[in-house]
PDB file of C-alpha atoms in Angstrom:
ATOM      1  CA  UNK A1144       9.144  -0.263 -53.508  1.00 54.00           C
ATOM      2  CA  UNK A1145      10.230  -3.251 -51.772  1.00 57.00           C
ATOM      3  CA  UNK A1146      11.365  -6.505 -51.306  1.00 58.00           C
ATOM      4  CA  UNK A1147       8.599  -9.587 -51.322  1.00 53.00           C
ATOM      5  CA  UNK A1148      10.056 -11.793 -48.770  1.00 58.00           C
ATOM      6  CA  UNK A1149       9.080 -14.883 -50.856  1.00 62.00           C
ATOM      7  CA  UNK A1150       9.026 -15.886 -54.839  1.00 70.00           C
ATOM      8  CA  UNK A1151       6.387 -12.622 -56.439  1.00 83.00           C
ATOM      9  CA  UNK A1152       6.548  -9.146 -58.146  1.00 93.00           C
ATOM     10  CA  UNK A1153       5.670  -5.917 -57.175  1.00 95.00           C
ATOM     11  CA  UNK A1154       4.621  -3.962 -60.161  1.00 95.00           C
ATOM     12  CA  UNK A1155       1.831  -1.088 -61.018  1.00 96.00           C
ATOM     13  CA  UNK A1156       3.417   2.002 -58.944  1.00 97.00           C
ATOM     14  CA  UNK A1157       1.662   5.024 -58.531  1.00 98.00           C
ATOM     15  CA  UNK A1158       3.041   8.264 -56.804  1.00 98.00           C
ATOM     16  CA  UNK A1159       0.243  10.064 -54.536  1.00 98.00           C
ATOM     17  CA  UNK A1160      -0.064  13.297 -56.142  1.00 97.00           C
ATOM     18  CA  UNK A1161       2.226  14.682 -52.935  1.00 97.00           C
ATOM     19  CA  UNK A1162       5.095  12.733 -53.534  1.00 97.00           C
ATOM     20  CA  UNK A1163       4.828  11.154 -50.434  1.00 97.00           C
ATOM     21  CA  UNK A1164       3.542   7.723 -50.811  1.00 98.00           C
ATOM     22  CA  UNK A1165       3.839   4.903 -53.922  1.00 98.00           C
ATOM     23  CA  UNK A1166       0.470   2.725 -54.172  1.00 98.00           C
ATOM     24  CA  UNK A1167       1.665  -0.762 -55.918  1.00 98.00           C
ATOM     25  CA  UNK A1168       0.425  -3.915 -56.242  1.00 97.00           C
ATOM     26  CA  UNK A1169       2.541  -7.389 -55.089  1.00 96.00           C
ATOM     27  CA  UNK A1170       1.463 -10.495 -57.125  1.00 94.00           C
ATOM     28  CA  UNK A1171       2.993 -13.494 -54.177  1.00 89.00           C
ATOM     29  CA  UNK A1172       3.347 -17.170 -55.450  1.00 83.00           C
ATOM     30  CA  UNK A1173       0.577 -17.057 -58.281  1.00 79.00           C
ATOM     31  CA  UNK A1174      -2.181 -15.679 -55.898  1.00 87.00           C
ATOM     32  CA  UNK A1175      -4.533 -12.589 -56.389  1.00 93.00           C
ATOM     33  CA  UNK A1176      -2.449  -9.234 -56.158  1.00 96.00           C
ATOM     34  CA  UNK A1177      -2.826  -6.950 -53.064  1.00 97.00           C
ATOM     35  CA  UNK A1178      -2.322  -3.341 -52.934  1.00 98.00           C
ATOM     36  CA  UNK A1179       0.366  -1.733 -50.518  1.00 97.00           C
ATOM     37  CA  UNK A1180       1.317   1.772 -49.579  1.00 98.00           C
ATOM     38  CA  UNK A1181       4.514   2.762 -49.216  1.00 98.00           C
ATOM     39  CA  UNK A1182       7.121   5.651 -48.564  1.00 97.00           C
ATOM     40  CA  UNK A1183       9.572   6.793 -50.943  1.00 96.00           C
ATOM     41  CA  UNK A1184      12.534   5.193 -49.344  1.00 96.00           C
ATOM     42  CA  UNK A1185      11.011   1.699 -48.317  1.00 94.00           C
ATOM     43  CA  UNK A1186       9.614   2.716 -45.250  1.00 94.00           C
ATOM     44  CA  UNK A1187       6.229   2.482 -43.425  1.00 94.00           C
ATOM     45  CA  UNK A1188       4.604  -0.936 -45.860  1.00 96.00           C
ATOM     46  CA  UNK A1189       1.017  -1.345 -45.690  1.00 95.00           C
ATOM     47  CA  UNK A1190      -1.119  -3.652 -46.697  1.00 96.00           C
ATOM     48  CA  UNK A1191      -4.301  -1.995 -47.874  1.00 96.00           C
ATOM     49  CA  UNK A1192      -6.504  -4.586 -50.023  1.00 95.00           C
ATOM     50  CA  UNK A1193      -6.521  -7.340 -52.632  1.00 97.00           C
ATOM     51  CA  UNK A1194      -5.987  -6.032 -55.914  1.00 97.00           C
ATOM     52  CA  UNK A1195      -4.150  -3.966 -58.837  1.00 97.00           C
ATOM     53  CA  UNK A1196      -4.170  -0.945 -60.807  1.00 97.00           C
ATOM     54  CA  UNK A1197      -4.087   1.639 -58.342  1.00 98.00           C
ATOM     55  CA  UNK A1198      -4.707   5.057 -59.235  1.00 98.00           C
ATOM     56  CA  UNK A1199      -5.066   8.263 -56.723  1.00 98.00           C
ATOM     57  CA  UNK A1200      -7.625  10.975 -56.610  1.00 98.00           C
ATOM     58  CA  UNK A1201      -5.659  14.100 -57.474  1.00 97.00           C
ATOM     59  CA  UNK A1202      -6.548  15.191 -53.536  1.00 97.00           C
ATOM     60  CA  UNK A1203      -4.586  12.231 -52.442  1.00 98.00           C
ATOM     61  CA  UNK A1204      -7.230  11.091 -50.061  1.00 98.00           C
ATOM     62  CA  UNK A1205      -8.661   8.087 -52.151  1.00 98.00           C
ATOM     63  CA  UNK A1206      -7.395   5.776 -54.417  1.00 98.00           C
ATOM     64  CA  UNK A1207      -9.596   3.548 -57.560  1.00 98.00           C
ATOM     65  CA  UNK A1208      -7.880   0.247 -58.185  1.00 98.00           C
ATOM     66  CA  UNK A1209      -9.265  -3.008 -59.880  1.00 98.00           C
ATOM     67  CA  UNK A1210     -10.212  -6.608 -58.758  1.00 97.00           C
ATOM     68  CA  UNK A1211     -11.431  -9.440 -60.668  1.00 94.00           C
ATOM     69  CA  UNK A1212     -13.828  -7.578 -62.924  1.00 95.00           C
ATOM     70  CA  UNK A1213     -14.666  -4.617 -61.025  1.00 98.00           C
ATOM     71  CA  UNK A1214     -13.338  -0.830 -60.410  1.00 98.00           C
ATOM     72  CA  UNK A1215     -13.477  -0.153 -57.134  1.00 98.00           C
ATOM     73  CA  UNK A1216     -12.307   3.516 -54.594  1.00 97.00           C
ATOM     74  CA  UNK A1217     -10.752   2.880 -51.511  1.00 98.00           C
ATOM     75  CA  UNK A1218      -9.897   6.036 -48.904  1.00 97.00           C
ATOM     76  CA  UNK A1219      -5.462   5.556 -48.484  1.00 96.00           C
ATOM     77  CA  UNK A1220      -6.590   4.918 -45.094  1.00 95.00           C
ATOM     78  CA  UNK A1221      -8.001   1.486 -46.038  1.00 95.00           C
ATOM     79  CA  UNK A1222     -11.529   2.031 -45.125  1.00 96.00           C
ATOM     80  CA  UNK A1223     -14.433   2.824 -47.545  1.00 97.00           C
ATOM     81  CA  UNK A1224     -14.098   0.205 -50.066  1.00 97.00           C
ATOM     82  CA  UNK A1225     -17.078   0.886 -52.342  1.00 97.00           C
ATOM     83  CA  UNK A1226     -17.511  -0.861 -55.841  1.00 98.00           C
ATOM     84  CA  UNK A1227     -17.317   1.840 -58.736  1.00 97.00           C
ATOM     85  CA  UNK A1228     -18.030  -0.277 -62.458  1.00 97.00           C
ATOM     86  CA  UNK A1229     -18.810  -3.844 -62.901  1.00 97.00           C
ATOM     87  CA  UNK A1230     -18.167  -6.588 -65.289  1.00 96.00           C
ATOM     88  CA  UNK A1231     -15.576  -6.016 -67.085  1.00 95.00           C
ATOM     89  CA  UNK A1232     -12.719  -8.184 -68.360  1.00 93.00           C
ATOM     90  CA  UNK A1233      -9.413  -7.810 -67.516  1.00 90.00           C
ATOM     91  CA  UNK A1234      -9.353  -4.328 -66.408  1.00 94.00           C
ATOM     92  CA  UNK A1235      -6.765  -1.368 -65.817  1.00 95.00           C
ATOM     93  CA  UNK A1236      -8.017   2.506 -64.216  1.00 98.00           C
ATOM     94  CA  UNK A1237      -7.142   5.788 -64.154  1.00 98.00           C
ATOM     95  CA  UNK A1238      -8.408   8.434 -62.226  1.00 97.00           C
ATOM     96  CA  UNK A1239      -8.528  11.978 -64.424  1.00 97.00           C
ATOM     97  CA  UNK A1240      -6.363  14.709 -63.812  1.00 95.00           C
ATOM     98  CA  UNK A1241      -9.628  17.221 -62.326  1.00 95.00           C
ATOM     99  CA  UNK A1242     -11.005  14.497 -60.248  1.00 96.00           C
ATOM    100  CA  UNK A1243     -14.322  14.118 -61.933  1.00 96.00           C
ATOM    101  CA  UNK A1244     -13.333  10.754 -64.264  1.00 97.00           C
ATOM    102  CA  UNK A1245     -12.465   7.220 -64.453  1.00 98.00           C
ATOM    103  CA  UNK A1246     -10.572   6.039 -67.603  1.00 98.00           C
ATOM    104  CA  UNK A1247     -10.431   2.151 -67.771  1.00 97.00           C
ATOM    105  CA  UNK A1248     -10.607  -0.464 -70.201  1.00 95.00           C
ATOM    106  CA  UNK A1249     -12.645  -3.807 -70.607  1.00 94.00           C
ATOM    107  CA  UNK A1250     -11.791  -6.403 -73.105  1.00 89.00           C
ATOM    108  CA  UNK A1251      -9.056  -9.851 -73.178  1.00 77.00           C
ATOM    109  CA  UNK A1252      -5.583  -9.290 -71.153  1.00 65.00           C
ATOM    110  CA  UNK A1253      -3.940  -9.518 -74.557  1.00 63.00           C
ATOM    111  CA  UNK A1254      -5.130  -8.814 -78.651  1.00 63.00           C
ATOM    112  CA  UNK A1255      -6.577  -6.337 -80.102  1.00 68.00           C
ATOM    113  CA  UNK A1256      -9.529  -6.452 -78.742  1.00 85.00           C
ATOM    114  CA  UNK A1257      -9.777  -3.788 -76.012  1.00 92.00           C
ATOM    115  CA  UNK A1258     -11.981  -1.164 -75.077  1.00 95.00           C
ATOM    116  CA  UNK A1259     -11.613   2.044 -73.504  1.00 96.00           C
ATOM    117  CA  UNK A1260     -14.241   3.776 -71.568  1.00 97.00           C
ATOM    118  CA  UNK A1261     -14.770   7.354 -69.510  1.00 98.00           C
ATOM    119  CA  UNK A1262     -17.011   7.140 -66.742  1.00 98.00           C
ATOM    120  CA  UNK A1263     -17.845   9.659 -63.547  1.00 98.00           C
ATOM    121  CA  UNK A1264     -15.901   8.553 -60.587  1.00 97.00           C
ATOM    122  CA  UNK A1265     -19.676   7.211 -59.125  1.00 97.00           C
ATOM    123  CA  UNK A1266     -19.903   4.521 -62.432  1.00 97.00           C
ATOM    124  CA  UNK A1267     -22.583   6.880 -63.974  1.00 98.00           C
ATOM    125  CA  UNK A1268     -22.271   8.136 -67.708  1.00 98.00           C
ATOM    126  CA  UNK A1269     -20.052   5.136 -68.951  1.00 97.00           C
ATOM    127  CA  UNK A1270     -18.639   6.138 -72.589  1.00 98.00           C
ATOM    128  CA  UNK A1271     -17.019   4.082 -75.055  1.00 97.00           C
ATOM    129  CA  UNK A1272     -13.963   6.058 -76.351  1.00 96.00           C
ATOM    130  CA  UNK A1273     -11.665   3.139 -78.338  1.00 95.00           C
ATOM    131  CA  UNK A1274     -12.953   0.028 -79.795  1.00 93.00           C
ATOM    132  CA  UNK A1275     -11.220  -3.039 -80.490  1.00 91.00           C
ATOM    133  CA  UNK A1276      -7.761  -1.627 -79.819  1.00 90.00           C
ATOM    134  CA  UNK A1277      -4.394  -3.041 -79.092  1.00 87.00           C
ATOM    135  CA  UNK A1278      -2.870  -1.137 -76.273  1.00 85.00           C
ATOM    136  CA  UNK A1279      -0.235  -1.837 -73.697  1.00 83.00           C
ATOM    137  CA  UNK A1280      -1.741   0.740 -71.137  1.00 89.00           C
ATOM    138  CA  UNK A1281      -3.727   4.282 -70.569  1.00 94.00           C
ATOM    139  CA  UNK A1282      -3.192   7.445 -69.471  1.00 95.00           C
ATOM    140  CA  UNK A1283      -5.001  10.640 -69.223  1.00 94.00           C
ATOM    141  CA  UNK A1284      -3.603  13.492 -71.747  1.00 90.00           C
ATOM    142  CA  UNK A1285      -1.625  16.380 -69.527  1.00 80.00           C
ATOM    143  CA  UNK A1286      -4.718  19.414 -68.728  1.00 76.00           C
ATOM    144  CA  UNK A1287      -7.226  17.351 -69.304  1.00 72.00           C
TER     145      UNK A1287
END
């Protein structure tokens, strides 16, 4: 990733499924996180929108990330932002291995109160798959 230029972290990283491009999130001086694209060796920032938790499509073309309460897809082009899931608290996504589903969680940023949900990438057929859990992140099994 890179340098911020002032006081921040850049943190969530997420390869493109070509190996080309690292989707992360910089947090600057307390304010709301925005997502950048960048290459492999620092080159060719951009600033695509506010938020955190990106995840790609495994095509590469879009990418589902997370601000305030809500999932949202962007295209890695920048345009196309479309809300996916609302409501939630304290979010984090993933988008599944075969394209078709969203894993993300709802519940308070820290205790063991967290849920974790499956959804189609449209928002449609939300399923509860953990409840009340104490997890530090998610991840899709390998094939699935």
């Amino acid at each position: 990733m890179t340098k911020p230029r002032s006081s921040g972290a850049d943190f969530d990283p997420a390869w493109s499924p070509d190996g080309h491009t690292i989707a992360f999130a910089r947090w600057l001086n307390g304010g709301t996180p925005t997502l950048y694209l960048v290459h492999p060796d620092g080159g060719a920032l951009h600033r695509l929108e506010k938020g955190r938790s990106p995840s790609w499509s495994p095509d590469g073309k879009r990418l589902a990330f997370v601000l305030g309460g809500s999932v949202y897809e962007i295209r890695a082009d920048g345009r196309g932002r479309k809300r996916i899931i609302r409501g939630l608290r304290s979010p984090i996504v993933r988008w599944s291995p075969d394209g078709r589903k969203l894993l993300y969680t709802s519940g308070p940023a820290v205790g063991p109160r967290i849920d974790v949900w499956t959804a189609d990438v449209d928002g449609t057929h939300r399923r509860r798959i953990l409840h009340r859990v104490r997890i530090d992140g998610i991840a899709w099994r390998p094939g699935s």
